[in-house]
Coordinates of C-alpha atoms in Angstrom, one line a residue:
M6 CA 33.1 -22.0 -20.8
L7 CA 33.2 -22.4 -24.5
R8 CA 32.7 -19.3 -26.5
L9 CA 32.2 -18.3 -30.0
A10 CA 32.4 -14.6 -30.7
S11 CA 31.4 -13.1 -34.1
V12 CA 32.8 -16.1 -35.9
Q13 CA 32.7 -16.1 -39.6
V14 CA 33.9 -18.9 -42.1
R15 CA 34.3 -19.1 -45.5
I16 CA 34.3 -22.2 -47.6
A17 CA 35.3 -21.6 -51.5
Q18 CA 35.0 -18.0 -50.8
Q19 CA 31.5 -18.0 -49.9
L20 CA 30.3 -17.1 -46.3
V21 CA 28.9 -19.8 -44.4
L22 CA 29.2 -18.7 -40.8
R23 CA 28.1 -15.1 -40.5
N24 CA 29.0 -13.6 -37.0
V25 CA 28.0 -16.7 -35.1
S26 CA 28.0 -16.0 -31.1
F27 CA 27.2 -18.2 -28.2
A28 CA 28.3 -19.9 -25.4
V29 CA 28.0 -23.3 -23.7
A30 CA 28.7 -23.5 -20.0
P31 CA 30.1 -26.7 -18.5
A32 CA 27.3 -29.1 -17.2
R33 CA 25.2 -27.8 -19.7
T34 CA 23.7 -28.9 -22.9
A35 CA 23.2 -27.0 -25.8
V36 CA 21.5 -28.1 -29.1
L37 CA 22.1 -26.1 -32.2
I38 CA 19.2 -26.8 -34.6
G39 CA 18.6 -26.2 -38.5
R40 CA 17.9 -27.3 -41.6
N41 CA 20.6 -29.1 -43.8
G42 CA 23.2 -26.6 -45.1
A43 CA 22.5 -24.1 -42.2
G44 CA 26.0 -24.1 -40.7
K45 CA 25.7 -26.7 -37.9
T46 CA 28.5 -29.2 -39.2
T47 CA 30.6 -26.0 -40.0
T48 CA 30.1 -24.5 -36.6
L49 CA 31.4 -27.7 -35.1
R50 CA 34.3 -28.2 -37.6
S51 CA 35.5 -24.7 -36.9
I52 CA 35.6 -25.3 -33.0
M53 CA 37.9 -28.2 -33.9
G54 CA 40.1 -26.2 -36.1
L55 CA 39.2 -28.3 -39.3
L56 CA 38.1 -25.3 -40.8
P57 CA 39.7 -21.7 -40.5
L58 CA 38.0 -18.6 -39.2
A59 CA 37.7 -15.5 -41.3
A60 CA 36.9 -13.4 -38.4
G61 CA 36.1 -13.8 -34.8
E62 CA 37.1 -15.5 -32.1
I63 CA 36.8 -19.2 -30.5
T64 CA 38.0 -19.5 -26.7
L65 CA 38.0 -22.3 -24.1
D66 CA 38.2 -20.8 -20.8
G67 CA 39.7 -17.8 -22.0
V68 CA 42.3 -19.6 -24.4
D69 CA 42.2 -18.4 -28.1
L70 CA 41.7 -22.0 -29.8
A71 CA 43.3 -20.2 -32.9
T72 CA 46.7 -20.7 -31.0
V73 CA 45.9 -24.5 -30.4
A74 CA 46.6 -26.6 -33.6
A75 CA 43.5 -28.9 -34.6
H76 CA 45.2 -32.0 -33.7
E77 CA 46.0 -30.6 -30.1
R78 CA 42.4 -29.5 -29.3
A79 CA 41.7 -32.9 -28.2
R80 CA 44.2 -32.5 -25.3
H81 CA 42.1 -29.4 -23.9
G82 CA 39.5 -32.1 -23.3
I83 CA 37.2 -31.7 -26.4
G84 CA 35.8 -35.0 -27.9
Y85 CA 34.0 -34.5 -31.2
A86 CA 31.8 -37.1 -33.0
P87 CA 31.3 -36.4 -36.5
E88 CA 28.2 -36.8 -38.6
D89 CA 30.1 -39.2 -40.6
R90 CA 31.7 -41.2 -37.9
R91 CA 35.1 -41.3 -39.6
L92 CA 36.2 -44.9 -38.4
I93 CA 39.2 -46.7 -39.6
P94 CA 37.8 -49.6 -41.4
E95 CA 40.7 -52.0 -40.7
F96 CA 40.9 -51.3 -36.9
S97 CA 38.8 -53.1 -34.5
V98 CA 36.1 -51.3 -32.6
E99 CA 38.0 -51.1 -29.3
D100 CA 41.2 -49.9 -31.4
N101 CA 39.1 -47.1 -33.0
L102 CA 37.9 -46.4 -29.4
L103 CA 41.6 -46.3 -28.2
L104 CA 42.9 -44.3 -31.1
P105 CA 42.6 -40.7 -29.9
A106 CA 44.1 -41.7 -26.3
I107 CA 47.1 -43.4 -27.8
A108 CA 47.6 -40.5 -30.3
L109 CA 47.7 -38.1 -27.1
R110 CA 50.0 -40.6 -25.5
V111 CA 47.7 -41.1 -22.4
A112 CA 49.0 -43.4 -20.0
E113 CA 48.1 -47.2 -20.5
R114 CA 46.6 -47.3 -17.1
K115 CA 44.4 -44.3 -17.7
R116 CA 43.3 -45.5 -21.2
K117 CA 42.3 -48.7 -19.7
S118 CA 40.4 -46.9 -16.8
R119 CA 38.5 -44.8 -19.6
L120 CA 37.6 -47.7 -21.8
D121 CA 36.2 -49.8 -19.0
E122 CA 34.0 -46.6 -18.3
I123 CA 32.9 -46.4 -22.0
Y124 CA 31.9 -49.8 -21.8
G125 CA 29.9 -49.3 -18.7
L126 CA 28.2 -46.3 -20.4
L127 CA 27.9 -47.9 -23.7
P128 CA 27.2 -51.5 -23.1
E129 CA 26.1 -51.9 -26.7
L130 CA 29.8 -51.8 -27.7
V131 CA 31.1 -54.6 -25.6
P132 CA 29.9 -57.5 -28.0
L133 CA 31.2 -55.5 -30.8
R134 CA 34.7 -54.7 -29.3
G135 CA 36.8 -57.2 -31.6
R136 CA 34.7 -56.3 -34.7
S137 CA 36.3 -54.6 -37.5
G138 CA 35.1 -50.8 -37.9
G139 CA 34.3 -51.5 -41.6
V140 CA 31.7 -54.0 -41.0
L141 CA 29.7 -52.0 -38.5
S142 CA 26.0 -50.7 -39.3
G143 CA 25.3 -47.0 -39.4
G144 CA 23.7 -47.0 -35.9
Q145 CA 26.6 -48.9 -34.6
G146 CA 29.2 -46.7 -36.0
K147 CA 27.4 -43.8 -34.3
M148 CA 27.9 -45.5 -31.1
V149 CA 31.5 -46.3 -31.5
A150 CA 32.0 -42.7 -32.6
L151 CA 30.4 -41.5 -29.1
G152 CA 32.5 -43.9 -27.2
R153 CA 35.8 -42.5 -29.2
A154 CA 34.8 -38.9 -28.5
L155 CA 34.3 -39.8 -24.7
M156 CA 37.9 -41.2 -24.6
V157 CA 39.3 -37.7 -24.9
G158 CA 36.1 -35.6 -23.9
T159 CA 36.7 -34.6 -20.5
R160 CA 35.3 -31.2 -20.6
Y161 CA 33.2 -31.0 -23.7
L162 CA 31.6 -33.1 -26.3
L163 CA 30.6 -32.0 -29.6
L164 CA 28.1 -34.4 -31.3
D165 CA 27.2 -33.8 -35.3
E166 CA 23.7 -35.0 -36.1
P167 CA 23.8 -37.9 -34.0
F168 CA 20.4 -39.3 -35.1
Q169 CA 20.9 -38.9 -38.9
G170 CA 20.1 -41.8 -40.7
L171 CA 19.1 -44.1 -37.7
A172 CA 16.1 -46.4 -37.4
P173 CA 13.6 -45.0 -34.8
A174 CA 14.7 -48.0 -32.4
L175 CA 18.2 -47.3 -32.6
A176 CA 17.8 -43.7 -32.2
R177 CA 16.1 -44.1 -28.9
T178 CA 19.0 -46.3 -27.9
Y179 CA 21.4 -43.6 -28.6
A180 CA 19.2 -41.1 -26.9
S181 CA 19.2 -43.4 -23.7
A182 CA 22.9 -43.5 -23.8
L183 CA 23.2 -39.7 -24.2
A184 CA 20.6 -39.5 -20.9
R185 CA 23.3 -42.2 -19.0
L186 CA 26.2 -40.0 -20.1
R187 CA 24.7 -36.7 -18.7
Q188 CA 23.8 -38.6 -15.3
A189 CA 27.3 -39.9 -15.1
H190 CA 29.2 -37.1 -16.1
P191 CA 26.9 -34.0 -15.0
E192 CA 30.4 -31.6 -15.3
L193 CA 30.4 -32.3 -19.0
G194 CA 29.5 -29.3 -21.4
L195 CA 27.6 -30.8 -24.8
L196 CA 27.0 -29.2 -27.9
I197 CA 25.0 -31.3 -30.2
T198 CA 23.6 -30.2 -33.7
E199 CA 20.4 -32.0 -34.9
S200 CA 17.8 -31.3 -37.5
T201 CA 14.9 -32.8 -35.3
P202 CA 15.7 -32.5 -31.6
K203 CA 12.9 -34.0 -29.9
L204 CA 14.7 -37.2 -28.6
L205 CA 17.1 -34.9 -26.7
D206 CA 14.4 -33.1 -24.8
R207 CA 15.5 -34.9 -21.6
I208 CA 19.0 -33.5 -21.5
T209 CA 18.5 -30.3 -23.4
D210 CA 19.3 -26.9 -21.5
T211 CA 19.2 -24.5 -24.3
M212 CA 18.0 -24.6 -28.0
L213 CA 19.6 -22.3 -30.4
Q214 CA 18.5 -21.7 -34.2
I215 CA 20.9 -21.4 -37.0
E216 CA 19.7 -20.2 -40.3
R217 CA 21.8 -19.2 -43.3
G218 CA 25.0 -19.3 -41.3
E219 CA 23.4 -17.1 -38.6
V220 CA 22.5 -18.0 -34.8
T221 CA 19.1 -16.2 -35.1
A222 CA 17.6 -16.6 -31.5
H223 CA 16.7 -19.3 -28.7
A224 CA 14.8 -21.8 -30.6
P225 CA 10.9 -22.2 -30.0
G226 CA 10.4 -24.9 -27.4
A227 CA 13.8 -24.4 -25.8
S228 CA 13.7 -25.8 -22.0
P229 CA 13.5 -23.1 -19.6
R230 CA 15.9 -25.0 -17.1
S231 CA 18.7 -22.5 -18.0
A232 CA 20.1 -20.2 -20.4
L233 CA 23.8 -20.1 -21.8

């Protein structure tokens, strides 16, 4: 279980997250919705250790992530696809996909197995595998970021605004990829931030609303299939 308890985060002395508390169970998809600046990205960055906590606690199966360095959190099975993708432009698509597994010293055989699985789930990446990360379109870059997160995200995936800036056709392609991922890996916990989550209806278990740094309630229209 990934759990946030009374999390507060300050940026430039301003309180950006205010007592944020929620949990994401394995095999469940939680969608955190809110306007730009509401605290969605800050929530994910705090889980990944990219922002320090001013108060509160984030735990994964009872392990306090404050005791885990940011660069080691992927070793706990958490994959992260940031909104701005953060690809290395000089690397090929395939090298960008492999990079987190190489950094974690995953055995070569296991890296190849995971890479083959990613190409199976995201066939759109196959013709791009040799292309430079610096020449991709926004939609292609989003897909590569998803694949890179999958390389190490064996327990949880954190996806930040995956449809931001995508043309409608590309957004539908990405949504279909997420549906395939959910079917292929029902055990994964997913935490996805979005401003307009309609394309996630097929896989959403719970929607949460964040406003001004506070998770206020389950969002209107949330799926009744399960609660966190």
